[in-house]
PDB file of C-alpha atoms in Angstrom:
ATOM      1  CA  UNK A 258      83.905 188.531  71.344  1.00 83.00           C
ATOM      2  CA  UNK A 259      85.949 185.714  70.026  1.00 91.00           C
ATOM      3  CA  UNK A 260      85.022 182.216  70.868  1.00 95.00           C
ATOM      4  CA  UNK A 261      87.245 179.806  73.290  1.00 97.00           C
ATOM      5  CA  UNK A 262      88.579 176.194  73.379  1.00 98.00           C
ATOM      6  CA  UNK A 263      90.051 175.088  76.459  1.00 98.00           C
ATOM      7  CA  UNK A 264      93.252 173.930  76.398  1.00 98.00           C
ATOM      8  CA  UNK A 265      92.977 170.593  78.023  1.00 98.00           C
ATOM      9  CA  UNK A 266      96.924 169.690  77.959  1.00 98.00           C
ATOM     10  CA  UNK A 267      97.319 173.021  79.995  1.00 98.00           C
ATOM     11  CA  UNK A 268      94.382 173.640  81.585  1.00 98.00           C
ATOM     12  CA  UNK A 269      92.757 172.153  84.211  1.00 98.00           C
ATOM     13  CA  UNK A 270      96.192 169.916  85.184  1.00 98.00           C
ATOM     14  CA  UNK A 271      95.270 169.894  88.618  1.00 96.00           C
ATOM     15  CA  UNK A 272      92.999 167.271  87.748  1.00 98.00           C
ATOM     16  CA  UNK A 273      93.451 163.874  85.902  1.00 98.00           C
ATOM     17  CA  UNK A 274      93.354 164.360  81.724  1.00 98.00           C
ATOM     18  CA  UNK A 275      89.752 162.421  81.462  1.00 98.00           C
ATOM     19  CA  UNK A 276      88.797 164.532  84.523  1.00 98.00           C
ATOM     20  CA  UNK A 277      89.515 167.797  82.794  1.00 98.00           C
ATOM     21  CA  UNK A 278      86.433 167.552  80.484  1.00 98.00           C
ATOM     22  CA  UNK A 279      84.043 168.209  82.882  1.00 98.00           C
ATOM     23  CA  UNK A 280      85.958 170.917  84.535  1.00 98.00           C
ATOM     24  CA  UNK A 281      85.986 172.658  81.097  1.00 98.00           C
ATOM     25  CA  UNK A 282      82.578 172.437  80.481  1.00 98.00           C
ATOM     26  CA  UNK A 283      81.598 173.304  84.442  1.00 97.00           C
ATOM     27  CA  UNK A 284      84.235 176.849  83.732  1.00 96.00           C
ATOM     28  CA  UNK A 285      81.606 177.480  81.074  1.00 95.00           C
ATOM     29  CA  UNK A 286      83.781 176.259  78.011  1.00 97.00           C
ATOM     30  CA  UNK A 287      81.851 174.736  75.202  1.00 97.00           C
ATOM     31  CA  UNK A 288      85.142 173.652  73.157  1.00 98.00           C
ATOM     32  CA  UNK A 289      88.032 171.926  73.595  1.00 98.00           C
ATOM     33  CA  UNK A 290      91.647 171.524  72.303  1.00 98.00           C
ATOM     34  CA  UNK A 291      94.634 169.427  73.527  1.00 98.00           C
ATOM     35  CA  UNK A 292      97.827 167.893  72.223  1.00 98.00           C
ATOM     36  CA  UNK A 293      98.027 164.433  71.658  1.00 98.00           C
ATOM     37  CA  UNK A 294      94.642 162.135  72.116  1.00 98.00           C
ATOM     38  CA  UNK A 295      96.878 158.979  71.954  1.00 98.00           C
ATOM     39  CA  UNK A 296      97.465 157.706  75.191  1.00 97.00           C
ATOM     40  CA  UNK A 297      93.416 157.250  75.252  1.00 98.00           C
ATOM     41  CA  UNK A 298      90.941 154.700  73.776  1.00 98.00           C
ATOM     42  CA  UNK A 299      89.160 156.707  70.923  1.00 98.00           C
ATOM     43  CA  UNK A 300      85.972 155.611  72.188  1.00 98.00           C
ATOM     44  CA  UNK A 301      86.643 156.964  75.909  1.00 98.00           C
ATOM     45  CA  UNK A 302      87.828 160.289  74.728  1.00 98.00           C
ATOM     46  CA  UNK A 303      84.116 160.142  72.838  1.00 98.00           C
ATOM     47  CA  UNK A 304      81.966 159.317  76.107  1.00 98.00           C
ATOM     48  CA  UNK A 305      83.710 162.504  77.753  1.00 98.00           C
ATOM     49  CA  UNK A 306      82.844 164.853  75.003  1.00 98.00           C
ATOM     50  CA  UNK A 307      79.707 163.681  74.541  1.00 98.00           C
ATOM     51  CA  UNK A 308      78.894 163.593  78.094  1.00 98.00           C
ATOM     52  CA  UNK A 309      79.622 167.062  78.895  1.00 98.00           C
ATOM     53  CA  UNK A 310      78.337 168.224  75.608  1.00 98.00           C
ATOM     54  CA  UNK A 311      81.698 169.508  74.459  1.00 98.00           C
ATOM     55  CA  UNK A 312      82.922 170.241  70.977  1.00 98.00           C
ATOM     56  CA  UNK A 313      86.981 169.306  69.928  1.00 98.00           C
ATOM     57  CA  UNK A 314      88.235 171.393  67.599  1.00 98.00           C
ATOM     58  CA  UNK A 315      92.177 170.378  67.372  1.00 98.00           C
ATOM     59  CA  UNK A 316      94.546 168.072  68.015  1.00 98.00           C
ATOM     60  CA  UNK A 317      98.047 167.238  66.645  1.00 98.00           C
ATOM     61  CA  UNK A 318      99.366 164.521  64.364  1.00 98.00           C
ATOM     62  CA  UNK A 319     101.290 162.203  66.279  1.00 98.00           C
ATOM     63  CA  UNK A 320     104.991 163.983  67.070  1.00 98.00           C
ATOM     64  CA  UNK A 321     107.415 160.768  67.711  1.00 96.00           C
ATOM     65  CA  UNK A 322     109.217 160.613  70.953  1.00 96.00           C
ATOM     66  CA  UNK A 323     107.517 163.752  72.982  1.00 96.00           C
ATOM     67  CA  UNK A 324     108.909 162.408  76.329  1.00 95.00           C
ATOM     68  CA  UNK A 325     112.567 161.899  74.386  1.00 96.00           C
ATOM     69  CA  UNK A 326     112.526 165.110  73.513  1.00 95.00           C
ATOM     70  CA  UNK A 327     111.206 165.204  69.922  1.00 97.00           C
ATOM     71  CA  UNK A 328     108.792 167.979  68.884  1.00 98.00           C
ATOM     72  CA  UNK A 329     107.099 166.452  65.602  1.00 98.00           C
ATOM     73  CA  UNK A 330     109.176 164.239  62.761  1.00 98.00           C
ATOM     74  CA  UNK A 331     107.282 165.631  59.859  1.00 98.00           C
ATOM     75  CA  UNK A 332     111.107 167.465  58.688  1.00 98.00           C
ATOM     76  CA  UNK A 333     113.443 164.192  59.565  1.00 98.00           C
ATOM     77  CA  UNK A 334     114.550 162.391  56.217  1.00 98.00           C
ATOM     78  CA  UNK A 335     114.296 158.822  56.805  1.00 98.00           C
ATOM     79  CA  UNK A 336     111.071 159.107  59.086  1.00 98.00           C
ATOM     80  CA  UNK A 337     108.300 159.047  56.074  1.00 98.00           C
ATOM     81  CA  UNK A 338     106.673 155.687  56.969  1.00 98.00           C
ATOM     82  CA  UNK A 339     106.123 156.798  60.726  1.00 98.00           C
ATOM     83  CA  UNK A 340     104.965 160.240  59.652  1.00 98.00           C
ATOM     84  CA  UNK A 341     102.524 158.116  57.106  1.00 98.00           C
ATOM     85  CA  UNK A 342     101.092 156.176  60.237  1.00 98.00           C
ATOM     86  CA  UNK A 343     100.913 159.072  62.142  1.00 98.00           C
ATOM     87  CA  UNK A 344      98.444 160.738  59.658  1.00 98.00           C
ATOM     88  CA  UNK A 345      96.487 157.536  59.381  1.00 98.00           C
ATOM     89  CA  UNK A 346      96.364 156.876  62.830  1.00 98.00           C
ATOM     90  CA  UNK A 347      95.342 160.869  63.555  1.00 98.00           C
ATOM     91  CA  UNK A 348      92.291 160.556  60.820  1.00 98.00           C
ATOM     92  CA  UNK A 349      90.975 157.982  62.833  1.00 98.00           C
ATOM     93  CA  UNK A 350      91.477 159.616  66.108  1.00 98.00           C
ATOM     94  CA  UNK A 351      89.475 162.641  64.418  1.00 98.00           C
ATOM     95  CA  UNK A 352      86.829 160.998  63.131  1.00 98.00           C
ATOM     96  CA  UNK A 353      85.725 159.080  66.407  1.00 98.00           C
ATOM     97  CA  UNK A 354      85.752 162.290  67.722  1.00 98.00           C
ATOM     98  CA  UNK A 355      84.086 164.709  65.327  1.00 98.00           C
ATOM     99  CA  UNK A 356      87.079 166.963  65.252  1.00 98.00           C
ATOM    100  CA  UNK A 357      87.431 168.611  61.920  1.00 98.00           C
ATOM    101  CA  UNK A 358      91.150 169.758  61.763  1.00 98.00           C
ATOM    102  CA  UNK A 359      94.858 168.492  62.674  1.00 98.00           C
ATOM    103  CA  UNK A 360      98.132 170.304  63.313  1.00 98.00           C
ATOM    104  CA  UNK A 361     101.172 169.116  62.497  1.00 98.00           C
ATOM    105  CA  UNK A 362     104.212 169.771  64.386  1.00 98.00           C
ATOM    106  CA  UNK A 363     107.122 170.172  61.687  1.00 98.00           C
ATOM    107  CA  UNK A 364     109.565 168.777  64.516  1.00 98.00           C
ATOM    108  CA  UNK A 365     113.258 170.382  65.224  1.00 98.00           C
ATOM    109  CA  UNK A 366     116.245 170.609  62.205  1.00 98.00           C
ATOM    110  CA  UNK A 367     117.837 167.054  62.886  1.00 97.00           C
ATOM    111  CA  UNK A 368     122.044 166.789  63.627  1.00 96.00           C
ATOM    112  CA  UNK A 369     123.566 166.212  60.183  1.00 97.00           C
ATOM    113  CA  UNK A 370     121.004 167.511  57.984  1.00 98.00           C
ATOM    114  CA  UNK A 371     120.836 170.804  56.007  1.00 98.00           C
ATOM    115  CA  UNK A 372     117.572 172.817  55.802  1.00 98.00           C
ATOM    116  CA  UNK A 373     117.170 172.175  52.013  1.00 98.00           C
ATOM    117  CA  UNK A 374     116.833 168.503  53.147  1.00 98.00           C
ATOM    118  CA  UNK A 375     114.325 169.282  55.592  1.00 98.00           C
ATOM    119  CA  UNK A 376     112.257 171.481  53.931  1.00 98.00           C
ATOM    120  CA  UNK A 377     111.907 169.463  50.830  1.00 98.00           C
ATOM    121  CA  UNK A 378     110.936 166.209  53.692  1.00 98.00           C
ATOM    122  CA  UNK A 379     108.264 168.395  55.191  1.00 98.00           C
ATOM    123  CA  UNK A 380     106.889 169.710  51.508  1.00 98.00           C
ATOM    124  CA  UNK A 381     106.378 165.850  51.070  1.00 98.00           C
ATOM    125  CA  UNK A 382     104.876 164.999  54.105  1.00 98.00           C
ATOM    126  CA  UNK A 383     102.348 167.730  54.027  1.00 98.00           C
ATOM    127  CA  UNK A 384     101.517 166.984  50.526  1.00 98.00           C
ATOM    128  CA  UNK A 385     100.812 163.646  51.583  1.00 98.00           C
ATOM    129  CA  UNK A 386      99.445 164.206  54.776  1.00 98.00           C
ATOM    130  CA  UNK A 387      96.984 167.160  53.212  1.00 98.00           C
ATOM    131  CA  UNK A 388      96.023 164.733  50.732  1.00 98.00           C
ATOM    132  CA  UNK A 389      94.825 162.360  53.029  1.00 98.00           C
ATOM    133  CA  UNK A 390      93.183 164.828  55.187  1.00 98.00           C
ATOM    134  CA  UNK A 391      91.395 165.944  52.262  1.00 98.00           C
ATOM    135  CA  UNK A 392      89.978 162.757  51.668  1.00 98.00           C
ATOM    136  CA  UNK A 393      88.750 162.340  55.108  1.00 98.00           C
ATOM    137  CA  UNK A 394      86.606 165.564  55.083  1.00 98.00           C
ATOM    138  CA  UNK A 395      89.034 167.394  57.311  1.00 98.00           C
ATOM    139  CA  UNK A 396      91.975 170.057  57.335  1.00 98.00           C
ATOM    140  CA  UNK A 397      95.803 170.040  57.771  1.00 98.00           C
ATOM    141  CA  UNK A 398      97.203 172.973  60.160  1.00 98.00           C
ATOM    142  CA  UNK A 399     100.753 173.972  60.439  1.00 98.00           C
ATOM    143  CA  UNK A 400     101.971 175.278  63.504  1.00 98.00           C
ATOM    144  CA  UNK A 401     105.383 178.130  64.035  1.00 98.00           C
ATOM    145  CA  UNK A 402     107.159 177.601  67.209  1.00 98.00           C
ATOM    146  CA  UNK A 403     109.088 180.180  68.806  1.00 98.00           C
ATOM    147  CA  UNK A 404     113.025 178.991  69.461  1.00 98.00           C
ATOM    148  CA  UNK A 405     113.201 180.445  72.719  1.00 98.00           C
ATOM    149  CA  UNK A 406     110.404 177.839  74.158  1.00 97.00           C
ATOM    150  CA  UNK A 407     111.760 175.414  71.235  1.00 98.00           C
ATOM    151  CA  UNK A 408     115.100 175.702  70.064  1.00 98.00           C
ATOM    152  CA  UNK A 409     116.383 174.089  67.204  1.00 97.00           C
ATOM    153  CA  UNK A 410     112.454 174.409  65.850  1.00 98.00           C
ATOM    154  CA  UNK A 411     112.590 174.162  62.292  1.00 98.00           C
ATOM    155  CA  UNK A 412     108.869 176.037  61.509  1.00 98.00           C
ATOM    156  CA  UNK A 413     109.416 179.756  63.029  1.00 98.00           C
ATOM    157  CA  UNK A 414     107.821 182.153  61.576  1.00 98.00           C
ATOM    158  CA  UNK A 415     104.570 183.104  59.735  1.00 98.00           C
ATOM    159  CA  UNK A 416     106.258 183.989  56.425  1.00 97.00           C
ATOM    160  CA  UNK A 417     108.051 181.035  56.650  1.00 98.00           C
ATOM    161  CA  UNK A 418     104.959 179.211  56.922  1.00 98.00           C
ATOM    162  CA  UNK A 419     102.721 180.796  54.665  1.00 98.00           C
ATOM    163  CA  UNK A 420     105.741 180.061  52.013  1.00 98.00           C
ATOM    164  CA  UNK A 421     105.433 176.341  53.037  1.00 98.00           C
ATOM    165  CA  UNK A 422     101.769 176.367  52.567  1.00 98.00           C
ATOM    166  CA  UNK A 423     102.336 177.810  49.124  1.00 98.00           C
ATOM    167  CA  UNK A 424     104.950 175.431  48.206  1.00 98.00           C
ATOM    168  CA  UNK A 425     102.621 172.776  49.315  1.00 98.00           C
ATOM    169  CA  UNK A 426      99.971 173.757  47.063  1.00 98.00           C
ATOM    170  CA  UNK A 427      96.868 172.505  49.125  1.00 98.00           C
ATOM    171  CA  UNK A 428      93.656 174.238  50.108  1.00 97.00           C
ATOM    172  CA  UNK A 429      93.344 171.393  52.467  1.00 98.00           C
ATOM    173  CA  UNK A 430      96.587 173.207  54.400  1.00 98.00           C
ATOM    174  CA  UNK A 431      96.105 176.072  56.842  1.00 98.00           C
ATOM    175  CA  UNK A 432      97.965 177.894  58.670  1.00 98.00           C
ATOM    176  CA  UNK A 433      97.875 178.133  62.947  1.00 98.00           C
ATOM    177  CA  UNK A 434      98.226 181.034  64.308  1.00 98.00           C
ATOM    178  CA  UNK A 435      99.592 180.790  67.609  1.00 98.00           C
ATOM    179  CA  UNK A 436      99.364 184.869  69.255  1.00 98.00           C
ATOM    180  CA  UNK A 437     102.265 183.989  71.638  1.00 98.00           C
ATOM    181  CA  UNK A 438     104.535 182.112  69.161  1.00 98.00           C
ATOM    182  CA  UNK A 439     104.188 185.059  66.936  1.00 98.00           C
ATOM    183  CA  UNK A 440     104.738 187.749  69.735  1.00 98.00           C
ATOM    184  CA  UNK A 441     108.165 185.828  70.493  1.00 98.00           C
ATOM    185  CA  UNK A 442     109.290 185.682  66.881  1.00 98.00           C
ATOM    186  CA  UNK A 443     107.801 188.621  65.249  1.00 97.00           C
ATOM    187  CA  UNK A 444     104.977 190.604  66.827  1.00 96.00           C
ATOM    188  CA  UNK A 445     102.870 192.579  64.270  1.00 97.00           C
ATOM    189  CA  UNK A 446     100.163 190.446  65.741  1.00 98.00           C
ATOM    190  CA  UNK A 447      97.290 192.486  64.310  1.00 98.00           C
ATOM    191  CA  UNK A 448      98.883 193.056  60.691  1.00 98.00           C
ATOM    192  CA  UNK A 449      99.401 189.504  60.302  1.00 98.00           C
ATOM    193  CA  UNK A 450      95.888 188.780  61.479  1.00 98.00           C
ATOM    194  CA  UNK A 451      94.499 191.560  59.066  1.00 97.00           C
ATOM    195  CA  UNK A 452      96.718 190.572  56.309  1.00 98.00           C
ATOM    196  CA  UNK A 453      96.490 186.772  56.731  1.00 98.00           C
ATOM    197  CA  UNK A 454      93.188 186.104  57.780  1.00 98.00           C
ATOM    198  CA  UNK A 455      92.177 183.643  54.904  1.00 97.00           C
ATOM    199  CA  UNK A 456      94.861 181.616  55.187  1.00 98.00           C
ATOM    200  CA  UNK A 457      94.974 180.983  59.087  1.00 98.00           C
ATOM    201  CA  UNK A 458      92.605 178.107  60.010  1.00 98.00           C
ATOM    202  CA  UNK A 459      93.141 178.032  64.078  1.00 98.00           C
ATOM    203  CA  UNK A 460      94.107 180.749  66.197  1.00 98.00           C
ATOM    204  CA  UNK A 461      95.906 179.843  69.806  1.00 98.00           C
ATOM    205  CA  UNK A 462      96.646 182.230  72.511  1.00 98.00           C
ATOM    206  CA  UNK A 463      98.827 182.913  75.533  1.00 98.00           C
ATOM    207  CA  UNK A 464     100.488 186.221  77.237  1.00 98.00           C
ATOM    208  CA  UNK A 465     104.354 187.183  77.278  1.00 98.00           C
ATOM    209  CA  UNK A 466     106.112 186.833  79.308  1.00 98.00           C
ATOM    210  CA  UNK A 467     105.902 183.639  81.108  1.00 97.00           C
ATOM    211  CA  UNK A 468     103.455 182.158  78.409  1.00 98.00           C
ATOM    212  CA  UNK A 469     100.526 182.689  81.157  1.00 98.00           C
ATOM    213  CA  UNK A 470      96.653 183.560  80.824  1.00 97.00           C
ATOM    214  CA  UNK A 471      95.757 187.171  78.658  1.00 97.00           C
ATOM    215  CA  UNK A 472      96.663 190.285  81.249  1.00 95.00           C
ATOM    216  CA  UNK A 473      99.667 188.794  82.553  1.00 96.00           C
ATOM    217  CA  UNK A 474     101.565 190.233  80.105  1.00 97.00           C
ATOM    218  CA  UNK A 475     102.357 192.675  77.566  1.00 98.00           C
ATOM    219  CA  UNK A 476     100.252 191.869  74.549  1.00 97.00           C
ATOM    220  CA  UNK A 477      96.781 193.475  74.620  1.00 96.00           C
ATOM    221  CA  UNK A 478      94.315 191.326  73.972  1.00 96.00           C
ATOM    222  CA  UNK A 479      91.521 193.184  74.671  1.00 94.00           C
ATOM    223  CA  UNK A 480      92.320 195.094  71.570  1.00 96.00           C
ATOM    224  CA  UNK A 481      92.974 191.757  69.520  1.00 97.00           C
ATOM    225  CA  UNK A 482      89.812 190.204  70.000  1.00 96.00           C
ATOM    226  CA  UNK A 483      88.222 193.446  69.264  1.00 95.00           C
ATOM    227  CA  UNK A 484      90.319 193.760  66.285  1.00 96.00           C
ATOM    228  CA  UNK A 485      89.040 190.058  65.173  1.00 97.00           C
ATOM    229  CA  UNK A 486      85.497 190.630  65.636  1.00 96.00           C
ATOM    230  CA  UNK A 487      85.945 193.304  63.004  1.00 96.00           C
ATOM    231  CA  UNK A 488      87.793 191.062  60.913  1.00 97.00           C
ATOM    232  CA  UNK A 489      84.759 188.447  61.059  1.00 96.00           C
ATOM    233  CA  UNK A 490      86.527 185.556  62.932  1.00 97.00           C
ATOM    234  CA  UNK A 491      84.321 183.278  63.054  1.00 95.00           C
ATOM    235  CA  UNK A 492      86.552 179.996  64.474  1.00 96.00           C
ATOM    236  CA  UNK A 493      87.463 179.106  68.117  1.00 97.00           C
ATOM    237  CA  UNK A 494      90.666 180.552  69.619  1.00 98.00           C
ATOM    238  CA  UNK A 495      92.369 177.908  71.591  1.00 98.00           C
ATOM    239  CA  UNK A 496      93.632 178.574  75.325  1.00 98.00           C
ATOM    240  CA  UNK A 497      96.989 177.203  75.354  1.00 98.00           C
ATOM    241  CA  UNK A 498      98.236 178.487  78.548  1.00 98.00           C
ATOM    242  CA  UNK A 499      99.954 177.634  82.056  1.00 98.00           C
ATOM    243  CA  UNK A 500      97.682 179.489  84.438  1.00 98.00           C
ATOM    244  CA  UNK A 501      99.798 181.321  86.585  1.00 96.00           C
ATOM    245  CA  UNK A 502      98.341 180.058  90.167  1.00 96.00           C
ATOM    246  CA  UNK A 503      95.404 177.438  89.276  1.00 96.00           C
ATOM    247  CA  UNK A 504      93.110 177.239  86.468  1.00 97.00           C
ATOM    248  CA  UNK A 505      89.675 178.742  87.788  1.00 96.00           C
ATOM    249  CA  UNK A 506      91.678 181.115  89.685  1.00 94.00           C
ATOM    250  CA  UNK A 507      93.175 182.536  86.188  1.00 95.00           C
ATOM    251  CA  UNK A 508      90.243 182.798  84.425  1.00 96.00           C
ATOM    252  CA  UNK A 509      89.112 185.899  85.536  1.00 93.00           C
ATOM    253  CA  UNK A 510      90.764 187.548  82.113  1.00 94.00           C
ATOM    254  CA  UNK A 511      87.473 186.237  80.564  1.00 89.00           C
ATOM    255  CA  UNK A 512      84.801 188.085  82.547  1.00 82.00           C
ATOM    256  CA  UNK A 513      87.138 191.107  82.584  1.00 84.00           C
ATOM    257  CA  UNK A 514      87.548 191.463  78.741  1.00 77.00           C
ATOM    258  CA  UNK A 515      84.097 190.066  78.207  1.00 54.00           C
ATOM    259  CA  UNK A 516      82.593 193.203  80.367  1.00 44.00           C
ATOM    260  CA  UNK A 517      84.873 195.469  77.727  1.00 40.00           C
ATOM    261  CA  UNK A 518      83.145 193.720  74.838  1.00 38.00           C
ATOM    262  CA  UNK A 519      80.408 195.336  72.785  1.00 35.00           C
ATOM    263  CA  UNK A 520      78.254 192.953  73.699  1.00 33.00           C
ATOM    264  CA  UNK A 521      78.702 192.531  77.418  1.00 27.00           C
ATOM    265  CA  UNK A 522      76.600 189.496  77.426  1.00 27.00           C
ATOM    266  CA  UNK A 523      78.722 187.333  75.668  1.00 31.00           C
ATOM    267  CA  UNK A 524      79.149 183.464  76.605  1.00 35.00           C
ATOM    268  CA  UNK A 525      81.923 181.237  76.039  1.00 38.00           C
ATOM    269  CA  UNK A 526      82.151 179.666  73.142  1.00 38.00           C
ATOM    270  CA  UNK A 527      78.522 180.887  72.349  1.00 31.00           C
TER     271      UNK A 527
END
């Protein structure tokens, strides 16, 4: 059975965000994932991993104006100095935290510019920000958004992205493979996985429709994480999902496909 980061931007939001650490670990998580880390002292965001013996496995590079609207800046021409303090300020939010990887959000097409401008602004950011990354000891993910949740996204698809990563050229730059996004876009969920293991450095996961917890919907993910164990996934899977009454109420989808599991006694994250 795979292992599982809780989502702490969508998990747990009946609580306050520093609260949510504890209620991860008490669930039985051992990992955890979130957004942005930004609106937090670096050192306080430490004390709560630390103190419920929690690992962090991902968070993003900062994404510009996420209450205005904005989804990530790493494809607006014009924005390259931000998107360079982003990835500086990011390294150092992942280092005080021991969290080895970073997505980057490419950000939606901006009014008045063509694709070929955009693409060739987000080759040059992830060079750079890969670069940097590289240097720190840590990885660079890239992220396709579904345009139904997003639209106007300029990252859809996992073609699309695996031809960015090439284009890039750096082994420092990963793909994430978001289960959910991909059902929206393109489904072949367990091709891609099969086909594209190598290349994928984060998987994420929700049910469709209604982007709730696994059995909600109409992807089968008892067969998935089956399906990865034989592919030898070793990483976390991150829980990004809006629980459809509370959070503890919604977990029950892990003791159900963890019974179905060859090896019933599974823990999370263990």
């Amino acid at each position: 059975m795979p292992k599982f980061a809780a989502n702490l931007t969508m998990l747990f939001t009946e609580l306050p965000f520093l609260e949510r650490f504890a209620a991860a670990r008490e669930a039985g998580f051992t990992a955890v994932e979130y957004l942005f880390p930004y609106d937090f002292p670096k050192e306080e965001l430490a004390r709560q991993l630390r103190a419920n013996g929690l690992k962090q496995v991902l968070h993003n590079l900062p994404a510009g104006d996420w209450a205005g609207g904005e989804r990530g800046i790493a494809c607006h021409p014009g924005r390259e100095a931000e998107f360079r303090e982003g990835v500086a300020r990011a390294i150092a939010y992942a280092h005080a935290l021991d969290c080895p990887q970073l997505n980057c959000l490419a950000g939606k097409l901006p009014a008045g510019v063509t694709r070929e401008q955009a693409q060739a602004t987000l080759v040059a950011n992830l060079r750079f920000a890969a670069a940097e990354l590289k240097k720190a000891g840590l990885r660079l993910l890239v992220e396709p958004i579904n345009t139904f949740d997003i639209p106007g996204f300029f990252l859809t698809r996992s073609d699309q992205a695996l031809a960015l990563i090439e284009e890039v050229g750096s082994d420092a730059l990963l793909l994430q493979y978001d289960i959910y996004h991909a059902q929206r876009m393109e489904g072949e969920l367990a091709g891609t996985l099969g086909k594209h293991l190598a290349r994928i450095g984060h998987i994420q996961l929700a049910d469709n429709p209604g982007r709730n917890e696994p059995g909600t919907g109409e992807i089968n993910y008892g067969f998935l994480f089956g399906h990865l164990d034989a592919l030898g996934w070793k990483g976390f899977i991150g829980c990004e999902y809006k629980p459809k009454t509370t959070t503890l109420e919604g977990l029950g989808w892990l003791k159900k496909l963890g019974s179905a599991a060859p090896n019933p006694a599974y823990e999370l994250g263990l």
